[in-house]
PDB file of C-alpha atoms in Angstrom:
ATOM      1  CA  MET L   1      -0.128   0.372   0.237  1.00 40.00           C
ATOM      2  CA  ASP L   2       1.661   3.039  -1.145  1.00 38.00           C
ATOM      3  CA  VAL L   3       0.658   6.200   1.940  1.00 37.00           C
ATOM      4  CA  LYS L   4       1.350   9.578   0.785  1.00 37.00           C
ATOM      5  CA  LEU L   5       1.817  12.562   3.683  1.00 35.00           C
ATOM      6  CA  PRO L   6       0.587  15.544   1.715  1.00 32.00           C
ATOM      7  CA  LEU L   7      -1.360  18.485   3.047  1.00 31.00           C
ATOM      8  CA  CYS L   8      -4.629  19.818   1.078  1.00 32.00           C
ATOM      9  CA  SER L   9      -4.597  21.663  -1.368  1.00 28.00           C
ATOM     10  CA  LEU L  10      -7.741  22.018  -4.066  1.00 27.00           C
ATOM     11  CA  ILE L  11      -9.399  24.547  -5.381  1.00 22.00           C
ATOM     12  CA  ILE L  12     -14.116  24.679  -4.528  1.00 23.00           C
ATOM     13  CA  LEU L  13     -15.089  27.681  -3.089  1.00 23.00           C
ATOM     14  CA  LEU L  14     -18.544  27.374  -1.519  1.00 24.00           C
ATOM     15  CA  ALA L  15     -21.292  30.060  -1.830  1.00 25.00           C
ATOM     16  CA  ALA L  16     -22.803  32.350   0.102  1.00 26.00           C
ATOM     17  CA  ILE L  17     -24.382  31.966   3.729  1.00 26.00           C
ATOM     18  CA  ASN L  18     -27.735  32.412   4.317  1.00 33.00           C
ATOM     19  CA  GLY L  19     -28.999  34.374   7.088  1.00 34.00           C
ATOM     20  CA  ASN L  20     -29.653  32.507   9.582  1.00 38.00           C
ATOM     21  CA  GLY L  21     -26.463  30.907   9.631  1.00 38.00           C
ATOM     22  CA  LEU L  22     -25.154  34.553   9.962  1.00 34.00           C
ATOM     23  CA  GLN L  23     -26.907  34.831  12.841  1.00 38.00           C
ATOM     24  CA  LYS L  24     -25.989  31.586  14.407  1.00 41.00           C
ATOM     25  CA  MET L  25     -22.191  32.266  13.830  1.00 38.00           C
ATOM     26  CA  ASP L  26     -22.641  35.810  15.091  1.00 38.00           C
ATOM     27  CA  MET L  27     -24.443  34.393  18.382  1.00 38.00           C
ATOM     28  CA  ARG L  28     -20.563  32.359  18.856  1.00 41.00           C
ATOM     29  CA  ILE L  29     -18.328  35.844  18.211  1.00 36.00           C
ATOM     30  CA  GLU L  30     -20.468  37.552  20.741  1.00 39.00           C
ATOM     31  CA  GLN L  31     -19.952  34.350  22.966  1.00 39.00           C
ATOM     32  CA  VAL L  32     -16.474  34.165  22.513  1.00 39.00           C
ATOM     33  CA  HIS L  33     -15.477  37.873  22.943  1.00 36.00           C
ATOM     34  CA  SER L  34     -18.180  39.749  24.553  1.00 34.00           C
ATOM     35  CA  SER L  35     -16.824  38.934  27.826  1.00 32.00           C
ATOM     36  CA  PRO L  36     -13.870  37.946  30.424  1.00 33.00           C
ATOM     37  CA  HIS L  37     -16.381  35.759  31.640  1.00 32.00           C
ATOM     38  CA  MET L  38     -16.589  33.435  28.530  1.00 36.00           C
ATOM     39  CA  HIS L  39     -16.493  29.920  29.828  1.00 36.00           C
ATOM     40  CA  HIS L  40     -19.775  30.703  31.869  1.00 42.00           C
ATOM     41  CA  HIS L  41     -21.184  30.594  28.477  1.00 62.00           C
ATOM     42  CA  MET L  42     -19.185  27.629  26.585  1.00 70.00           C
ATOM     43  CA  ASP L  43     -15.846  26.045  26.725  1.00 82.00           C
ATOM     44  CA  PRO L  44     -13.187  27.264  24.494  1.00 86.00           C
ATOM     45  CA  SER L  45     -11.975  24.177  23.175  1.00 85.00           C
ATOM     46  CA  LEU L  46     -15.814  23.709  22.116  1.00 90.00           C
ATOM     47  CA  ILE L  47     -15.535  26.033  19.411  1.00 92.00           C
ATOM     48  CA  VAL L  48     -14.758  23.746  17.041  1.00 94.00           C
ATOM     49  CA  PHE L  49     -18.189  23.562  15.670  1.00 95.00           C
ATOM     50  CA  PHE L  50     -19.654  25.338  12.780  1.00 95.00           C
ATOM     51  CA  PHE L  51     -22.407  25.165  10.020  1.00 95.00           C
ATOM     52  CA  VAL L  52     -21.345  24.217   6.477  1.00 94.00           C
ATOM     53  CA  GLU L  53     -22.954  27.556   5.417  1.00 94.00           C
ATOM     54  CA  ASP L  54     -20.192  29.339   7.391  1.00 95.00           C
ATOM     55  CA  LEU L  55     -17.721  28.111   4.736  1.00 95.00           C
ATOM     56  CA  THR L  56     -17.529  31.362   3.079  1.00 95.00           C
ATOM     57  CA  VAL L  57     -14.477  33.432   1.824  1.00 97.00           C
ATOM     58  CA  GLY L  58     -14.178  36.408   3.696  1.00 96.00           C
ATOM     59  CA  ASN L  59     -16.584  35.382   6.513  1.00 96.00           C
ATOM     60  CA  THR L  60     -14.807  35.257   9.924  1.00 96.00           C
ATOM     61  CA  ILE L  61     -15.416  32.497  12.750  1.00 94.00           C
ATOM     62  CA  PRO L  62     -13.970  31.703  16.032  1.00 94.00           C
ATOM     63  CA  ILE L  63     -12.009  28.697  16.120  1.00 95.00           C
ATOM     64  CA  TYR L  64      -9.945  27.143  19.221  1.00 93.00           C
ATOM     65  CA  PHE L  65      -6.960  25.372  17.576  1.00 92.00           C
ATOM     66  CA  PRO L  66      -4.914  23.830  21.105  1.00 86.00           C
ATOM     67  CA  SER L  67      -0.947  24.261  20.412  1.00 76.00           C
ATOM     68  CA  ARG L  68       0.200  20.778  19.659  1.00 68.00           C
ATOM     69  CA  GLY L  69       0.753  19.464  16.371  1.00 62.00           C
ATOM     70  CA  LEU L  70       1.571  15.542  14.511  1.00 60.00           C
ATOM     71  CA  ASP L  71       5.359  15.755  15.892  1.00 60.00           C
ATOM     72  CA  SER L  72       4.145  15.674  19.494  1.00 64.00           C
ATOM     73  CA  VAL L  73       1.914  12.135  18.383  1.00 70.00           C
ATOM     74  CA  SER L  74       4.904  10.312  16.711  1.00 66.00           C
ATOM     75  CA  ALA L  75       6.995  11.021  20.092  1.00 63.00           C
ATOM     76  CA  ARG L  76       4.666   8.887  21.225  1.00 80.00           C
ATOM     77  CA  LEU L  77       4.474   6.271  18.928  1.00 88.00           C
ATOM     78  CA  LEU L  78       4.570   2.473  19.827  1.00 91.00           C
ATOM     79  CA  PRO L  79       5.891  -0.447  17.167  1.00 91.00           C
ATOM     80  CA  LYS L  80       2.855  -2.388  16.538  1.00 91.00           C
ATOM     81  CA  GLU L  81       4.680  -5.532  17.953  1.00 92.00           C
ATOM     82  CA  GLU L  82       5.203  -3.690  21.518  1.00 93.00           C
ATOM     83  CA  ALA L  83       1.763  -1.963  21.640  1.00 93.00           C
ATOM     84  CA  ASP L  84      -0.258  -5.191  20.713  1.00 93.00           C
ATOM     85  CA  SER L  85       1.864  -6.759  23.169  1.00 94.00           C
ATOM     86  CA  ILE L  86       0.462  -4.089  26.054  1.00 94.00           C
ATOM     87  CA  PRO L  87      -3.705  -4.858  27.095  1.00 94.00           C
ATOM     88  CA  PHE L  88      -5.617  -2.039  26.022  1.00 96.00           C
ATOM     89  CA  SER L  89      -9.204  -2.606  28.112  1.00 95.00           C
ATOM     90  CA  SER L  90     -11.025  -0.967  31.389  1.00 95.00           C
ATOM     91  CA  ASP L  91     -10.622  -4.793  32.624  1.00 96.00           C
ATOM     92  CA  GLN L  92      -6.609  -4.165  33.074  1.00 95.00           C
ATOM     93  CA  LEU L  93      -7.233  -0.239  34.114  1.00 96.00           C
ATOM     94  CA  ASN L  94      -5.938  -1.178  37.472  1.00 95.00           C
ATOM     95  CA  HIS L  95      -3.023  -3.245  36.543  1.00 95.00           C
ATOM     96  CA  LEU L  96      -2.146  -0.516  34.001  1.00 95.00           C
ATOM     97  CA  LEU L  97      -1.969   2.202  36.184  1.00 96.00           C
ATOM     98  CA  GLU L  98       0.329  -0.142  38.454  1.00 94.00           C
ATOM     99  CA  VAL L  99       2.466   0.119  35.079  1.00 93.00           C
ATOM    100  CA  TYR L 100       2.507   3.497  34.565  1.00 93.00           C
ATOM    101  CA  SER L 101       2.460   4.650  38.268  1.00 94.00           C
ATOM    102  CA  PHE L 102      -0.365   6.860  37.881  1.00 95.00           C
ATOM    103  CA  PRO L 103      -2.212   6.863  41.523  1.00 95.00           C
ATOM    104  CA  GLN L 104      -5.490   6.124  41.639  1.00 93.00           C
ATOM    105  CA  GLY L 105      -8.151   9.438  40.764  1.00 93.00           C
ATOM    106  CA  SER L 106      -4.562  11.237  39.951  1.00 95.00           C
ATOM    107  CA  PRO L 107      -5.770  13.091  36.295  1.00 94.00           C
ATOM    108  CA  GLN L 108      -3.538  10.661  34.473  1.00 94.00           C
ATOM    109  CA  ALA L 109      -5.555   7.822  36.072  1.00 96.00           C
ATOM    110  CA  THR L 110      -9.033   9.668  34.918  1.00 96.00           C
ATOM    111  CA  ALA L 111      -7.706  10.332  31.309  1.00 95.00           C
ATOM    112  CA  MET L 112      -6.411   6.875  30.797  1.00 96.00           C
ATOM    113  CA  GLU L 113      -9.676   5.688  32.277  1.00 96.00           C
ATOM    114  CA  ASP L 114     -12.198   8.283  29.871  1.00 96.00           C
ATOM    115  CA  THR L 115      -9.901   6.990  26.971  1.00 97.00           C
ATOM    116  CA  LEU L 116     -10.806   3.241  27.542  1.00 97.00           C
ATOM    117  CA  ARG L 117     -14.204   3.770  27.683  1.00 96.00           C
ATOM    118  CA  GLN L 118     -14.588   5.422  24.446  1.00 95.00           C
ATOM    119  CA  CYS L 119     -13.180   3.381  23.113  1.00 97.00           C
ATOM    120  CA  GLU L 120     -15.214   0.376  24.005  1.00 96.00           C
ATOM    121  CA  THR L 121     -18.265   2.683  23.555  1.00 94.00           C
ATOM    122  CA  LYS L 122     -20.422   0.803  21.348  1.00 93.00           C
ATOM    123  CA  PRO L 123     -20.447   2.609  17.802  1.00 93.00           C
ATOM    124  CA  ILE L 124     -23.741   4.097  16.971  1.00 89.00           C
ATOM    125  CA  LYS L 125     -25.854   3.058  13.489  1.00 90.00           C
ATOM    126  CA  GLY L 126     -23.627   2.662  10.624  1.00 91.00           C
ATOM    127  CA  GLU L 127     -20.621   3.595  12.415  1.00 93.00           C
ATOM    128  CA  THR L 128     -17.579   2.208  11.848  1.00 96.00           C
ATOM    129  CA  LYS L 129     -14.644   2.555  15.025  1.00 96.00           C
ATOM    130  CA  THR L 130     -11.707   1.270  16.443  1.00 97.00           C
ATOM    131  CA  CYS L 131      -8.899   2.591  18.469  1.00 97.00           C
ATOM    132  CA  PRO L 132      -5.876   1.790  16.652  1.00 96.00           C
ATOM    133  CA  THR L 133      -2.751   2.074  19.235  1.00 95.00           C
ATOM    134  CA  SER L 134       0.045   1.845  16.645  1.00 94.00           C
ATOM    135  CA  TRP L 135       0.744   4.098  13.225  1.00 93.00           C
ATOM    136  CA  GLY L 136       0.427   0.359  11.775  1.00 93.00           C
ATOM    137  CA  SER L 137      -2.892  -0.891  13.277  1.00 94.00           C
ATOM    138  CA  MET L 138      -4.283   2.454  12.232  1.00 95.00           C
ATOM    139  CA  LEU L 139      -3.176   2.696   8.693  1.00 94.00           C
ATOM    140  CA  ASP L 140      -4.772  -0.806   8.559  1.00 94.00           C
ATOM    141  CA  PHE L 141      -7.931  -0.237   9.643  1.00 96.00           C
ATOM    142  CA  ALA L 142      -8.204   2.941   7.265  1.00 96.00           C
ATOM    143  CA  SER L 143      -6.927  -0.040   4.396  1.00 95.00           C
ATOM    144  CA  SER L 144     -10.073  -2.219   5.540  1.00 95.00           C
ATOM    145  CA  ILE L 145     -12.407   1.099   4.890  1.00 95.00           C
ATOM    146  CA  ILE L 146     -11.043   2.609   1.773  1.00 94.00           C
ATOM    147  CA  GLY L 147      -9.913  -0.517  -0.042  1.00 91.00           C
ATOM    148  CA  SER L 148      -6.703  -2.719   0.032  1.00 85.00           C
ATOM    149  CA  GLY L 149      -4.094  -1.545  -2.535  1.00 84.00           C
ATOM    150  CA  THR L 150      -5.755   1.977  -2.597  1.00 88.00           C
ATOM    151  CA  LYS L 151      -3.293   4.671  -1.729  1.00 91.00           C
ATOM    152  CA  ILE L 152      -3.901   6.581   0.777  1.00 92.00           C
ATOM    153  CA  LYS L 153      -3.792  10.127   1.581  1.00 94.00           C
ATOM    154  CA  ILE L 154      -3.604  11.472   5.424  1.00 95.00           C
ATOM    155  CA  LEU L 155      -4.654  15.161   5.743  1.00 95.00           C
ATOM    156  CA  SER L 156      -4.256  17.273   8.995  1.00 94.00           C
ATOM    157  CA  THR L 157      -4.110  20.612   9.720  1.00 95.00           C
ATOM    158  CA  THR L 158      -1.118  22.679   9.349  1.00 93.00           C
ATOM    159  CA  HIS L 159       0.289  25.974  11.293  1.00 92.00           C
ATOM    160  CA  ILE L 160       1.591  28.266   8.507  1.00 92.00           C
ATOM    161  CA  THR L 161       2.924  30.139  11.364  1.00 88.00           C
ATOM    162  CA  PRO L 162       3.403  29.695  14.970  1.00 82.00           C
ATOM    163  CA  SER L 163       0.447  30.422  16.650  1.00 75.00           C
ATOM    164  CA  ILE L 164       0.084  31.972  20.564  1.00 75.00           C
ATOM    165  CA  ALA L 165      -3.629  32.445  21.357  1.00 77.00           C
ATOM    166  CA  VAL L 166      -5.580  28.913  20.738  1.00 88.00           C
ATOM    167  CA  LEU L 167      -8.873  30.633  20.678  1.00 92.00           C
ATOM    168  CA  GLN L 168      -9.551  33.947  18.397  1.00 93.00           C
ATOM    169  CA  LYS L 169     -11.170  35.000  15.469  1.00 95.00           C
ATOM    170  CA  TYR L 170     -10.156  33.694  11.788  1.00 96.00           C
ATOM    171  CA  LYS L 171     -11.067  34.800   8.324  1.00 97.00           C
ATOM    172  CA  ILE L 172     -11.727  32.140   5.722  1.00 98.00           C
ATOM    173  CA  MET L 173      -9.147  33.457   3.059  1.00 98.00           C
ATOM    174  CA  GLY L 174     -10.279  30.124   0.590  1.00 97.00           C
ATOM    175  CA  VAL L 175     -12.291  26.886   0.794  1.00 97.00           C
ATOM    176  CA  VAL L 176     -11.569  23.742  -1.156  1.00 96.00           C
ATOM    177  CA  GLU L 177     -13.634  20.931  -0.964  1.00 95.00           C
ATOM    178  CA  TYR L 178     -11.786  17.103  -1.149  1.00 92.00           C
ATOM    179  CA  PRO L 179     -14.205  14.821  -3.322  1.00 88.00           C
ATOM    180  CA  ALA L 180     -12.798  11.788  -0.915  1.00 88.00           C
ATOM    181  CA  SER L 181     -15.733   8.786  -1.522  1.00 88.00           C
ATOM    182  CA  LYS L 182     -14.491   7.642   1.849  1.00 93.00           C
ATOM    183  CA  VAL L 183     -13.412   9.393   4.899  1.00 95.00           C
ATOM    184  CA  VAL L 184     -11.380   7.895   7.761  1.00 96.00           C
ATOM    185  CA  ALA L 185     -11.228  10.666  10.655  1.00 96.00           C
ATOM    186  CA  CYS L 186      -8.360   9.554  13.543  1.00 96.00           C
ATOM    187  CA  HIS L 187      -8.378  11.851  16.426  1.00 94.00           C
ATOM    188  CA  THR L 188      -5.730  11.366  18.988  1.00 93.00           C
ATOM    189  CA  MET L 189      -6.711   9.990  22.852  1.00 94.00           C
ATOM    190  CA  PRO L 190      -5.019  11.491  26.123  1.00 93.00           C
ATOM    191  CA  TYR L 191      -2.814   8.157  27.029  1.00 94.00           C
ATOM    192  CA  PRO L 192       0.677   7.331  28.110  1.00 93.00           C
ATOM    193  CA  TYR L 193       1.308   6.395  24.280  1.00 93.00           C
ATOM    194  CA  ALA L 194       0.080   7.373  20.994  1.00 93.00           C
ATOM    195  CA  VAL L 195      -3.660   5.756  20.716  1.00 95.00           C
ATOM    196  CA  PHE L 196      -6.299   6.957  18.023  1.00 95.00           C
ATOM    197  CA  TYR L 197      -9.988   6.607  18.060  1.00 97.00           C
ATOM    198  CA  CYS L 198     -10.471   6.145  14.269  1.00 97.00           C
ATOM    199  CA  HIS L 199     -13.744   5.968  12.906  1.00 96.00           C
ATOM    200  CA  TYR L 200     -15.725   5.926   9.404  1.00 95.00           C
ATOM    201  CA  GLN L 201     -19.812   6.513   9.107  1.00 92.00           C
ATOM    202  CA  GLU L 202     -22.065   5.479   6.231  1.00 91.00           C
ATOM    203  CA  SER L 203     -23.592   8.620   6.113  1.00 89.00           C
ATOM    204  CA  GLN L 204     -21.826  10.902   3.338  1.00 89.00           C
ATOM    205  CA  SER L 205     -19.206  13.125   4.860  1.00 92.00           C
ATOM    206  CA  ARG L 206     -17.858  16.212   2.929  1.00 95.00           C
ATOM    207  CA  VAL L 207     -13.928  17.224   3.661  1.00 96.00           C
ATOM    208  CA  PHE L 208     -12.645  20.413   2.850  1.00 97.00           C
ATOM    209  CA  ASN L 209      -9.298  22.666   3.643  1.00 97.00           C
ATOM    210  CA  VAL L 210      -9.936  26.205   4.432  1.00 97.00           C
ATOM    211  CA  SER L 211      -7.038  28.673   4.347  1.00 98.00           C
ATOM    212  CA  LEU L 212      -7.338  30.900   7.425  1.00 97.00           C
ATOM    213  CA  THR L 213      -6.026  34.114   8.798  1.00 96.00           C
ATOM    214  CA  GLY L 214      -6.317  35.054  12.521  1.00 94.00           C
ATOM    215  CA  GLU L 215      -6.942  38.609  14.068  1.00 93.00           C
ATOM    216  CA  ASN L 216      -3.236  38.235  15.061  1.00 90.00           C
ATOM    217  CA  GLY L 217      -2.264  37.578  11.898  1.00 92.00           C
ATOM    218  CA  ASP L 218      -1.618  33.861  12.434  1.00 92.00           C
ATOM    219  CA  ARG L 219      -2.247  31.540   9.412  1.00 95.00           C
ATOM    220  CA  VAL L 220      -3.454  28.101   9.491  1.00 95.00           C
ATOM    221  CA  GLU L 221      -4.450  25.810   6.173  1.00 96.00           C
ATOM    222  CA  ALA L 222      -7.379  23.455   8.745  1.00 96.00           C
ATOM    223  CA  VAL L 223      -8.629  20.373   7.517  1.00 97.00           C
ATOM    224  CA  ALA L 224     -12.105  20.712   8.325  1.00 96.00           C
ATOM    225  CA  VAL L 225     -15.276  17.730   7.900  1.00 96.00           C
ATOM    226  CA  CYS L 226     -18.819  18.052   7.939  1.00 96.00           C
ATOM    227  CA  HIS L 227     -21.417  15.377   8.400  1.00 94.00           C
ATOM    228  CA  MET L 228     -24.377  15.752   6.213  1.00 92.00           C
ATOM    229  CA  ASP L 229     -26.645  13.551   8.533  1.00 92.00           C
ATOM    230  CA  THR L 230     -26.302  13.760  12.143  1.00 92.00           C
ATOM    231  CA  SER L 231     -29.735  11.730  12.848  1.00 91.00           C
ATOM    232  CA  GLN L 232     -28.270   8.635  14.439  1.00 89.00           C
ATOM    233  CA  TRP L 233     -26.155  11.145  16.759  1.00 90.00           C
ATOM    234  CA  SER L 234     -26.795  10.941  20.225  1.00 88.00           C
ATOM    235  CA  HIS L 235     -29.036  14.206  21.734  1.00 90.00           C
ATOM    236  CA  ASN L 236     -26.137  14.403  24.049  1.00 90.00           C
ATOM    237  CA  HIS L 237     -23.797  14.940  21.601  1.00 91.00           C
ATOM    238  CA  VAL L 238     -21.568  18.280  22.478  1.00 91.00           C
ATOM    239  CA  SER L 239     -21.494  19.817  18.487  1.00 92.00           C
ATOM    240  CA  PHE L 240     -25.433  20.446  19.339  1.00 93.00           C
ATOM    241  CA  LYS L 241     -25.715  22.179  22.225  1.00 90.00           C
ATOM    242  CA  VAL L 242     -22.559  24.443  20.857  1.00 91.00           C
ATOM    243  CA  LEU L 243     -24.784  24.889  17.761  1.00 92.00           C
ATOM    244  CA  GLY L 244     -28.375  25.294  18.772  1.00 92.00           C
ATOM    245  CA  ILE L 245     -29.787  22.525  16.895  1.00 93.00           C
ATOM    246  CA  GLU L 246     -31.204  18.859  16.905  1.00 93.00           C
ATOM    247  CA  PRO L 247     -30.347  15.699  15.269  1.00 91.00           C
ATOM    248  CA  GLY L 248     -30.721  15.302  11.800  1.00 91.00           C
ATOM    249  CA  SER L 249     -31.848  18.885  11.611  1.00 93.00           C
ATOM    250  CA  SER L 250     -28.670  20.152  10.071  1.00 93.00           C
ATOM    251  CA  PRO L 251     -25.333  18.884   8.929  1.00 93.00           C
ATOM    252  CA  VAL L 252     -22.364  19.591  11.650  1.00 95.00           C
ATOM    253  CA  CYS L 253     -18.860  20.508  10.595  1.00 96.00           C
ATOM    254  CA  HIS L 254     -15.989  20.761  12.846  1.00 96.00           C
ATOM    255  CA  PHE L 255     -12.541  21.752  12.355  1.00 96.00           C
ATOM    256  CA  PHE L 256      -9.685  19.183  13.349  1.00 95.00           C
ATOM    257  CA  PRO L 257      -6.568  20.233  15.810  1.00 93.00           C
ATOM    258  CA  ALA L 258      -3.020  19.626  14.365  1.00 91.00           C
ATOM    259  CA  ASP L 259      -2.616  16.129  16.137  1.00 90.00           C
ATOM    260  CA  ASN L 260      -5.922  14.934  14.334  1.00 93.00           C
ATOM    261  CA  PHE L 261      -6.090  13.667  10.443  1.00 94.00           C
ATOM    262  CA  VAL L 262      -8.306  12.012   7.944  1.00 96.00           C
ATOM    263  CA  CYS L 263      -7.510   9.366   5.512  1.00 96.00           C
ATOM    264  CA  VAL L 264      -9.254   9.450   2.457  1.00 95.00           C
ATOM    265  CA  PRO L 265      -8.233   7.942  -1.210  1.00 92.00           C
TER     266      PRO L 265
END
């Protein structure tokens, strides 16, 4: 299997945003900038969700980009053989905490427990998911979805200039859609070594590269995915609370931080 690691670069611009989308977008901008007590309204790290109508050149939206990249993940990658030899199960949590010398109830122990729980949760209807514990296992999963022998491209967000502000307003300078028939999204999880939460949804997903310029001059080439059918998602999904919508009422889009990535054919 030939694996390429390019960044997105394509050329399709989207059309203008409707008034309803503008109103909701303005509400989120106000939540970010209207008060020093913004956290009473919304956790800043949740400000990654948006509407597909927001993807208009010249539009300005608030986005949270944590200051970490794929290099921080590669430093924690284990060889597949070593990763496969380590138990990865909530049943083994106490043993694992002893191995890594994390006290019960510590932040590290809580993070490990949360990761194992999320990885063991049953997928929703139409979803295929797994939590690879090595790069090789991740590629095996992506290949099983996209097709054995198919060239896999790995798309990730890139910060063109170093960024200090993790949350700021960004102006959309360009929008390019990547024509992907299947999309495997992988999210890094908090764990002592690299663990990915990877999933594929049968319903349509659209992948975009979005060129952004921050209010302090930061430049970002961001990967975004729009899930066009959210009818099977839990009513408690955080995106619905952020956007003020119900499951199935609207596509849900979100930006990927630099240490997450998308696999496409």
